[in-house]
PDB file of C-alpha atoms in Angstrom:
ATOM      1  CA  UNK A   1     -22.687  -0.555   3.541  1.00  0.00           C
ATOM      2  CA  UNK A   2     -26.628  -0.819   2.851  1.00  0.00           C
ATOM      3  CA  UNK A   3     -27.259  -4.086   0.638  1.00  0.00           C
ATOM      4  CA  UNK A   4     -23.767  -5.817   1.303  1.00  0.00           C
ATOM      5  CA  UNK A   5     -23.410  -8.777   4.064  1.00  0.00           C
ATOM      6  CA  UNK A   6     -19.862  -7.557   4.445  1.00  0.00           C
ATOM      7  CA  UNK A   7     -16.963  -5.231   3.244  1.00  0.00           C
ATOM      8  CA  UNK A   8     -14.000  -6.304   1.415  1.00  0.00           C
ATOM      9  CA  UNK A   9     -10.636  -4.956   1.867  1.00  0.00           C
ATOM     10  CA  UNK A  10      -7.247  -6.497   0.001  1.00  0.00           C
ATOM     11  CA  UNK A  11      -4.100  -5.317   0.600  1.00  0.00           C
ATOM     12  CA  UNK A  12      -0.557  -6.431  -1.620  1.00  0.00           C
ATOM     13  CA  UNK A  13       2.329  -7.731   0.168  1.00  0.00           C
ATOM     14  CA  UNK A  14       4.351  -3.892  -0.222  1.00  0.00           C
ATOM     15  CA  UNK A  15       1.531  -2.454   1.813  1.00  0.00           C
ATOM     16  CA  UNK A  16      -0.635  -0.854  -1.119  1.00  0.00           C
ATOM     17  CA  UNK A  17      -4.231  -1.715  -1.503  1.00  0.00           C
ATOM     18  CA  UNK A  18      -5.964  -3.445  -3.886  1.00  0.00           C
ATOM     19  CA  UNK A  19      -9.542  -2.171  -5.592  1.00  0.00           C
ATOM     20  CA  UNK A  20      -9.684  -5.847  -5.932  1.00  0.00           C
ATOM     21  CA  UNK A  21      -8.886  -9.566  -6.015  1.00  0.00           C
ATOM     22  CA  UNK A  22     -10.820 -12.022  -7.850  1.00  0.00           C
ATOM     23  CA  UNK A  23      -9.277 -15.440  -5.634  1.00  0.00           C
ATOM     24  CA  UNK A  24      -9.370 -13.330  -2.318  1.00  0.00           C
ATOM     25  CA  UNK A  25     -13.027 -12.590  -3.398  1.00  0.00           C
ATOM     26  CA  UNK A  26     -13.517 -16.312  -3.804  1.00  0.00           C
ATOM     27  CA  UNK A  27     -12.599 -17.208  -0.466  1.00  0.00           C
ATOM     28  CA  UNK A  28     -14.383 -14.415   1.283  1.00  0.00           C
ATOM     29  CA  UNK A  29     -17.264 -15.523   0.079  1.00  0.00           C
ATOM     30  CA  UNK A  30     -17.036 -19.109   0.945  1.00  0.00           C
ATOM     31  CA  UNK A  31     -15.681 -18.160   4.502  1.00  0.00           C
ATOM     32  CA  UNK A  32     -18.947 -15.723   4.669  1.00  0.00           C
ATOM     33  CA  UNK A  33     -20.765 -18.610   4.593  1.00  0.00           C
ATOM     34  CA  UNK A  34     -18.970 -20.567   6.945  1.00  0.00           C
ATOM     35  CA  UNK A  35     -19.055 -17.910   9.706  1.00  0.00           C
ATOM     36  CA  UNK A  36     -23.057 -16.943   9.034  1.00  0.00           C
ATOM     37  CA  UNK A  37     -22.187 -13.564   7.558  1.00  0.00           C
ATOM     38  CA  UNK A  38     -23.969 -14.194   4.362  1.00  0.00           C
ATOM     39  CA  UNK A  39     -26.566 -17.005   3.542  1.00  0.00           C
ATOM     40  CA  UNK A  40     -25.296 -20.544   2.855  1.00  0.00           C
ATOM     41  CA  UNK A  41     -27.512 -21.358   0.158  1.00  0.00           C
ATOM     42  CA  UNK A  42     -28.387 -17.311  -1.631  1.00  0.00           C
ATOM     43  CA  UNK A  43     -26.482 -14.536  -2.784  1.00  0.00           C
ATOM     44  CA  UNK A  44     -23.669 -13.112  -1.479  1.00  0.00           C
ATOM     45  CA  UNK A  45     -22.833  -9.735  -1.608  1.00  0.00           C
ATOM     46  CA  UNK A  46     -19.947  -7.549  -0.653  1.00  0.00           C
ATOM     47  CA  UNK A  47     -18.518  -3.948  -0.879  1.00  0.00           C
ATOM     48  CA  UNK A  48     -15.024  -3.606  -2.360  1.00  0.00           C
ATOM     49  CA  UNK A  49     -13.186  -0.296  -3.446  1.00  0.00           C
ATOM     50  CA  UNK A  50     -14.844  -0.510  -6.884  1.00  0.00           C
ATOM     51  CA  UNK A  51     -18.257  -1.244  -5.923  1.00  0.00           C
ATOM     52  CA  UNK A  52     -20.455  -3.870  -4.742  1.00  0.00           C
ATOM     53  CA  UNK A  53     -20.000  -7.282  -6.055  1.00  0.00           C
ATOM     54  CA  UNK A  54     -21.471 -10.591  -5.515  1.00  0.00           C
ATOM     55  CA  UNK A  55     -21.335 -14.150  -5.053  1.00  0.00           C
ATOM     56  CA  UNK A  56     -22.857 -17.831  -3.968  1.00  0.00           C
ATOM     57  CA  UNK A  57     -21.497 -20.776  -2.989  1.00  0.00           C
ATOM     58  CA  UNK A  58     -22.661 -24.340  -4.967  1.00  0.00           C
ATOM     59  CA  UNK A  59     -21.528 -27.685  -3.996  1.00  0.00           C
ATOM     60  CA  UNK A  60     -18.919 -26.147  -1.791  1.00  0.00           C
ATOM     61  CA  UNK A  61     -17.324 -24.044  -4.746  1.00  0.00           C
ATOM     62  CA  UNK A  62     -17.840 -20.280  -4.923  1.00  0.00           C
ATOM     63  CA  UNK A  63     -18.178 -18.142  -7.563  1.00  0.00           C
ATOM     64  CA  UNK A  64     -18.029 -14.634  -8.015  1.00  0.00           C
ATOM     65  CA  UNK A  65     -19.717 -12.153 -10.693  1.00  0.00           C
ATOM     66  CA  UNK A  66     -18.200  -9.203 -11.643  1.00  0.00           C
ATOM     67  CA  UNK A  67     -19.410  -5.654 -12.946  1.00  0.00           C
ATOM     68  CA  UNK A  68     -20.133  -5.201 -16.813  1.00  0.00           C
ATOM     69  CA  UNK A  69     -16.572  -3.870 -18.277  1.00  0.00           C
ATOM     70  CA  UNK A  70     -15.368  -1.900 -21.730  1.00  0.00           C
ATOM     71  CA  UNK A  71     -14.002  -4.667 -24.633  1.00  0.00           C
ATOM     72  CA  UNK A  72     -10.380  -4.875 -24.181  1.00  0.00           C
ATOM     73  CA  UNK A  73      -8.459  -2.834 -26.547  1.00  0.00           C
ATOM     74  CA  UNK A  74      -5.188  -3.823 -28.085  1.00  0.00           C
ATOM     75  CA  UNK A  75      -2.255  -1.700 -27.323  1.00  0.00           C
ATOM     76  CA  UNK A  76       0.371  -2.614 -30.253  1.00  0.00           C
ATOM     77  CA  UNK A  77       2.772   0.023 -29.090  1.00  0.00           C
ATOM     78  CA  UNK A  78       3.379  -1.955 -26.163  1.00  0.00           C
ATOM     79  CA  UNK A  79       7.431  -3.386 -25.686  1.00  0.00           C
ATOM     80  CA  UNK A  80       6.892  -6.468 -26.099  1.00  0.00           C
ATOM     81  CA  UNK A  81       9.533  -9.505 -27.165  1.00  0.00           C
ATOM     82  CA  UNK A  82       8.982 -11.789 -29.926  1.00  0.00           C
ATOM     83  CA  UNK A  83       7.466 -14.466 -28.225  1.00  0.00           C
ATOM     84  CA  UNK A  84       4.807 -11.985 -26.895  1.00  0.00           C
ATOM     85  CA  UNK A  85       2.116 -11.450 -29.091  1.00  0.00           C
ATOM     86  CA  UNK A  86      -1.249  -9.776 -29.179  1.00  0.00           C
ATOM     87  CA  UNK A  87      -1.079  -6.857 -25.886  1.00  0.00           C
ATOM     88  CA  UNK A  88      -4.412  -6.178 -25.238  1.00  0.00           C
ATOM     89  CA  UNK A  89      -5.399  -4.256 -22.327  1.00  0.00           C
ATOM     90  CA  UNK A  90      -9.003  -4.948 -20.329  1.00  0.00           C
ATOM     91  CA  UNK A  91     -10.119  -3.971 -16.787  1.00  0.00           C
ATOM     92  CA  UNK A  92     -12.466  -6.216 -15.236  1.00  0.00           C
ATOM     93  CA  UNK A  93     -12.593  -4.687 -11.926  1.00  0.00           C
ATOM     94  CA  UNK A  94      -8.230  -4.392 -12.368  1.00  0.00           C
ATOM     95  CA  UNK A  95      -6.273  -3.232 -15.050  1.00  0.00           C
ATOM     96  CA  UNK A  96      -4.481  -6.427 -17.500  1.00  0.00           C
ATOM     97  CA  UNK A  97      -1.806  -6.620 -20.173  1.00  0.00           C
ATOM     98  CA  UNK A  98      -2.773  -9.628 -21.168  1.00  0.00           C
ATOM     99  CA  UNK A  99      -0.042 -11.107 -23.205  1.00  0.00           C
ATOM    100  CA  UNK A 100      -0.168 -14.296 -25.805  1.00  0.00           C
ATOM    101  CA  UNK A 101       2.409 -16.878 -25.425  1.00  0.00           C
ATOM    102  CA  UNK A 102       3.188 -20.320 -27.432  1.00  0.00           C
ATOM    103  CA  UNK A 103       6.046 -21.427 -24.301  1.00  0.00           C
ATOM    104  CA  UNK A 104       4.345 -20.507 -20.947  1.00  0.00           C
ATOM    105  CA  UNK A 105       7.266 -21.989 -18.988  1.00  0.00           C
ATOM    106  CA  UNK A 106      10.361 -20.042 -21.228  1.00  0.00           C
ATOM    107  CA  UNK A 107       8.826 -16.415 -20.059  1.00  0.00           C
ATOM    108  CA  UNK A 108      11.172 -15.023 -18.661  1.00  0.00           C
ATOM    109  CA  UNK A 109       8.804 -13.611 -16.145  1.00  0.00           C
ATOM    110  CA  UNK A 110      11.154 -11.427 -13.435  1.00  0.00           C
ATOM    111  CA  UNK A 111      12.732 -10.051 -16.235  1.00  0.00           C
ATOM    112  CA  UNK A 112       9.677  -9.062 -18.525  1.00  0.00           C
ATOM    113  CA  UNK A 113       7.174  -8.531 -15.295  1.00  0.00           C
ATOM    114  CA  UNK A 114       8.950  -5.500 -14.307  1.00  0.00           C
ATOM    115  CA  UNK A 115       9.077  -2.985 -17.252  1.00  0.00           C
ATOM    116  CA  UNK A 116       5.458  -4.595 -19.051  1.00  0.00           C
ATOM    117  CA  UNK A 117       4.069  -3.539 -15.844  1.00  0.00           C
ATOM    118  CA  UNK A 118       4.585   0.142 -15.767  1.00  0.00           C
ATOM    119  CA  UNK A 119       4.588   0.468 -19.316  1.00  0.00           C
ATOM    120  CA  UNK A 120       3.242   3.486 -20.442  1.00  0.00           C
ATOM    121  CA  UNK A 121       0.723   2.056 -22.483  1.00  0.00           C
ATOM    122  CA  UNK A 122      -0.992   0.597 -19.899  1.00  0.00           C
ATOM    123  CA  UNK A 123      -1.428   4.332 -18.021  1.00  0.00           C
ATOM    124  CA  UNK A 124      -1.162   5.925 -15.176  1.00  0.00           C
ATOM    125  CA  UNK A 125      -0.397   3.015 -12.166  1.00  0.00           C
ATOM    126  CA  UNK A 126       0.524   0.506 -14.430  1.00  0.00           C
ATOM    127  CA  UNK A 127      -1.266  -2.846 -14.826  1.00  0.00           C
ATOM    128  CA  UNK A 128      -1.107  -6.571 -13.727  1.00  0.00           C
ATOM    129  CA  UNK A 129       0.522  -8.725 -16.440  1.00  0.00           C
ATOM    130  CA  UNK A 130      -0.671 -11.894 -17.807  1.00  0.00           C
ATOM    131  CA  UNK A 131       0.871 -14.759 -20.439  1.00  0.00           C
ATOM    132  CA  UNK A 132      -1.202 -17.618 -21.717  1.00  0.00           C
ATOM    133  CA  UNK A 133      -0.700 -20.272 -23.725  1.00  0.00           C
ATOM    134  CA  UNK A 134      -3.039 -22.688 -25.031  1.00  0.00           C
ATOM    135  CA  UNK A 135      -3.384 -26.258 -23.272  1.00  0.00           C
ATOM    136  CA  UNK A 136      -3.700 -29.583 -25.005  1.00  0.00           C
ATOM    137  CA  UNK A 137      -7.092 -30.072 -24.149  1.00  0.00           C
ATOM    138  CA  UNK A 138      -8.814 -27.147 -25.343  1.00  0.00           C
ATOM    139  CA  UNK A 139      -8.316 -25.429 -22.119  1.00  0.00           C
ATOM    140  CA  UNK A 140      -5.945 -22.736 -21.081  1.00  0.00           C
ATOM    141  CA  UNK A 141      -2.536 -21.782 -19.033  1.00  0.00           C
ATOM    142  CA  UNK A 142      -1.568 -18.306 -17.511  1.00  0.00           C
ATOM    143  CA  UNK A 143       1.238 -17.087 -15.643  1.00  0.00           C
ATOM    144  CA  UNK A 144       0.815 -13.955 -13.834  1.00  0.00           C
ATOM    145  CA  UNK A 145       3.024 -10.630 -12.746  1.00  0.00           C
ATOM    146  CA  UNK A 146       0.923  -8.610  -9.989  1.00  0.00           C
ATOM    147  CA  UNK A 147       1.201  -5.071  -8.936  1.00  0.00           C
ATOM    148  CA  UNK A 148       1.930  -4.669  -5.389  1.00  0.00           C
ATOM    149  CA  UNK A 149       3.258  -7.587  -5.606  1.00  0.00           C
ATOM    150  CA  UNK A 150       6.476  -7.203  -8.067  1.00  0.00           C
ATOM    151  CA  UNK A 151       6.550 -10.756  -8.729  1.00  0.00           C
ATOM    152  CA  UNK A 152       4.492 -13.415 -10.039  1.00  0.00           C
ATOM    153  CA  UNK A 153       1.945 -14.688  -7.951  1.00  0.00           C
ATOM    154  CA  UNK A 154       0.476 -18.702  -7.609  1.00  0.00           C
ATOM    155  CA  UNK A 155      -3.205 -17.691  -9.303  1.00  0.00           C
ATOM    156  CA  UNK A 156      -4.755 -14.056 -10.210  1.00  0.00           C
ATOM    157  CA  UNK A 157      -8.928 -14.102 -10.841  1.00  0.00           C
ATOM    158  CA  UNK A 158      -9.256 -11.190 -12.190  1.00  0.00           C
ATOM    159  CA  UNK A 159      -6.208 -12.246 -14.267  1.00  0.00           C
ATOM    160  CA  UNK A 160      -7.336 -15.093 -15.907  1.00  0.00           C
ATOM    161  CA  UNK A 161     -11.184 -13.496 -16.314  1.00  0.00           C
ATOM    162  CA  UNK A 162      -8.924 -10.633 -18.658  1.00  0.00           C
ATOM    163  CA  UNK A 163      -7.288 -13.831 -20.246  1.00  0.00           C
ATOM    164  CA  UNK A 164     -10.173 -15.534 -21.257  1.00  0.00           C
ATOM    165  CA  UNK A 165     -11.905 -12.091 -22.613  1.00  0.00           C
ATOM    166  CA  UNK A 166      -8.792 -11.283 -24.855  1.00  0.00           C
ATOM    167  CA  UNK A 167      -9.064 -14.750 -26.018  1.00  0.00           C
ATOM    168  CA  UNK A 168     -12.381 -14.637 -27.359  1.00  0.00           C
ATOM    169  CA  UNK A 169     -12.130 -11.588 -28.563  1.00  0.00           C
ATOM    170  CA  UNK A 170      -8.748 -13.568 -30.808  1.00  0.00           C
ATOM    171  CA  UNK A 171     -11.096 -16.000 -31.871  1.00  0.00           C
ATOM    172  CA  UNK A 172      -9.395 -18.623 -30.039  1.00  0.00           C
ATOM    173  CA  UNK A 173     -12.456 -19.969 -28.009  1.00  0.00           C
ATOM    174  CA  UNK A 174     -15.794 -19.110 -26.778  1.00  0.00           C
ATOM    175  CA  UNK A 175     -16.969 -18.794 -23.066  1.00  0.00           C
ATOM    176  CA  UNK A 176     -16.992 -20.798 -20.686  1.00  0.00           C
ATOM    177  CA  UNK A 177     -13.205 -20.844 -20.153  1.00  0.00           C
ATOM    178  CA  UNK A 178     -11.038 -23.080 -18.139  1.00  0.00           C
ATOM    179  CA  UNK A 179      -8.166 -21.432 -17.398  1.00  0.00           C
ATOM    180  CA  UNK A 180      -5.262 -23.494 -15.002  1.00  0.00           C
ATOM    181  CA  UNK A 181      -3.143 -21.031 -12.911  1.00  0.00           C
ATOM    182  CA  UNK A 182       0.475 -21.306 -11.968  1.00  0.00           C
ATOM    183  CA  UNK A 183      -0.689 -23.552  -8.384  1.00  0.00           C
ATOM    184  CA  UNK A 184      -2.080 -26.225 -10.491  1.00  0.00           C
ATOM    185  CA  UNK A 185      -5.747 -25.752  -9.554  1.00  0.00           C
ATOM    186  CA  UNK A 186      -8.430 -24.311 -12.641  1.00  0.00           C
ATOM    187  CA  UNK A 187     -10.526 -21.048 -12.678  1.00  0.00           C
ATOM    188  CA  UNK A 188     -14.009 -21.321 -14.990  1.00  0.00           C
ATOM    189  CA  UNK A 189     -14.662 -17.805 -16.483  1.00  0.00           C
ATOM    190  CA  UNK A 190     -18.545 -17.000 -17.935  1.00  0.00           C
ATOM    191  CA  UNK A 191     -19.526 -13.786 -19.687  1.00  0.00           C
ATOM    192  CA  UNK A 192     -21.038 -12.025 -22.910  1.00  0.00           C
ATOM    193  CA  UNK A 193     -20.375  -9.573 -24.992  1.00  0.00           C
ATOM    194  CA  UNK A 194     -22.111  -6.890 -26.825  1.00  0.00           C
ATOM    195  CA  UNK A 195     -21.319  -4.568 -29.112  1.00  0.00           C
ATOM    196  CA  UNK A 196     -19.823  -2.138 -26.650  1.00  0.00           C
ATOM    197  CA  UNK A 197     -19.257  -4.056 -22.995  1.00  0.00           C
ATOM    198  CA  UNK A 198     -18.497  -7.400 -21.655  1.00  0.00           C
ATOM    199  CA  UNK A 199     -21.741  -8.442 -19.720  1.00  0.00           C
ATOM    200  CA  UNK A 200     -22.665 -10.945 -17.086  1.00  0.00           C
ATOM    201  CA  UNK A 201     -19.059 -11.668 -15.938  1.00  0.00           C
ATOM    202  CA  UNK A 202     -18.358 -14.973 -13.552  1.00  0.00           C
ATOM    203  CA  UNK A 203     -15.063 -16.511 -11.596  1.00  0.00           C
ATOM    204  CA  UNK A 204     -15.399 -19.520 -10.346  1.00  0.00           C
ATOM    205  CA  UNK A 205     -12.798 -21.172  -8.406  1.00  0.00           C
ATOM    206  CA  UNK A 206     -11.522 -23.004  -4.968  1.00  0.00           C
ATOM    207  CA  UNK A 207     -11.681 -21.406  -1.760  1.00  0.00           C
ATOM    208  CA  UNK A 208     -10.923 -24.214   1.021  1.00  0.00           C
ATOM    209  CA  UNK A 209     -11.187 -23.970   4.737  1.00  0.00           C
ATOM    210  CA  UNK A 210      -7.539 -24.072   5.542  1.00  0.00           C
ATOM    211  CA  UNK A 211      -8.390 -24.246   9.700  1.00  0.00           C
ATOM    212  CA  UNK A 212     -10.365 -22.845  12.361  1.00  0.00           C
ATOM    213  CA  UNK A 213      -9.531 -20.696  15.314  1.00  0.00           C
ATOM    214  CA  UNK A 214     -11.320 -20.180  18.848  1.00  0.00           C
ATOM    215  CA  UNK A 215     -10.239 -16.665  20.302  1.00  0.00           C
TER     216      UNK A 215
END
């Protein structure tokens, strides 16, 4: 479409599609600039199912902004356990329950993923669901429960961007945020808030050049 360098399309492992993915973003637009179908060293922008987004790559690390979304909005109604506190739902390009956690590891995640996800609170479609617990070092951990997938999933951008919004909005810290994912590797989340949006939203992350191919 006029003013992207290229579309982007994600699809879950059961087939559905995705409006979109905050990782997959990442390494479409590194891999843009790898193959010349966006600038190396300017903005990158590209056409998903919820609108155009965009994108650069610094020092070999991409990063991703996302559109301006509505302050999450706690959903107390929710069925949660007792370790689960604080369901607040936000939609930064995907609807989160993002859930807070003092044990990441003891969520029971197959067994909580599957009814938090389609709870009615969340509405119609369900959500993604998130846990996160604070780290030692002032920094974050999620775990995360994806639609389309039905199971939990290595990393989830978008996920940990709704994370780090709830957790402000807790008091708990102040952007940037360094949240570490399930694979081990970090995500660095940027944004602002107003009185009635969140504003100027970034992901940063990995997206590594895994091998080439000559057809």
């Amino acid at each position: 479409p006029e003013g992207a360098h290229f579309t982007f399309h994600f699809w879950n492992s059961d087939g559905s599609t995705g409006p979109m993915c905050g990782n997959g973003a990442l390494c479409a637009t590194r891999l843009a600039t790898l193959i010349e179908l966006a600038p190396a060293n300017g903005e990158v922008r590209f056409a998903t199912l919820v609108g155009i987004h965009s994108g650069r790559v610094e020092t070999g690390r991409p990063q991703i902004c996302l559109p301006d979304c509505e302050l999450p909005r706690e959903i107390p109604q929710t069925r949660t356990d007792p370790s689960e506190k604080h369901p607040f739902l936000v939609n930064p390009s995907v609807p989160h329950l993002v859930l807070q956690v003092e044990r990441l590891e003891a969520v029971e995640l197959e067994r909580r993923g599957p009814p938090l996800r389609g709870d009615p609170e969340t509405g119609e479609g369900g959500a993604n669901v998130n846990w996160v617990a604070a780290a030692s070092d002032g920094s974050f951990r999620m775990r995360t429960f994806e639609r389309g997938v039905e199971g939990e999933t290595l990393a989830c951008g978008t996920g940990a961007v709704a994370c780090a919004i709830v957790l402000e909005q807790l008091g708990l810290t102040r952007p940037p945020v360094r949240i570490w994912t399930r694979s081990g590797l970090p995500l660095d989340i940027g944004f602002e808030r107003t009185r009635s949006a969140i504003t100027s939203i970034t992901l940063a992350g990995e997206g590594r050049l895994v091998y080439r191919g000559v057809v």
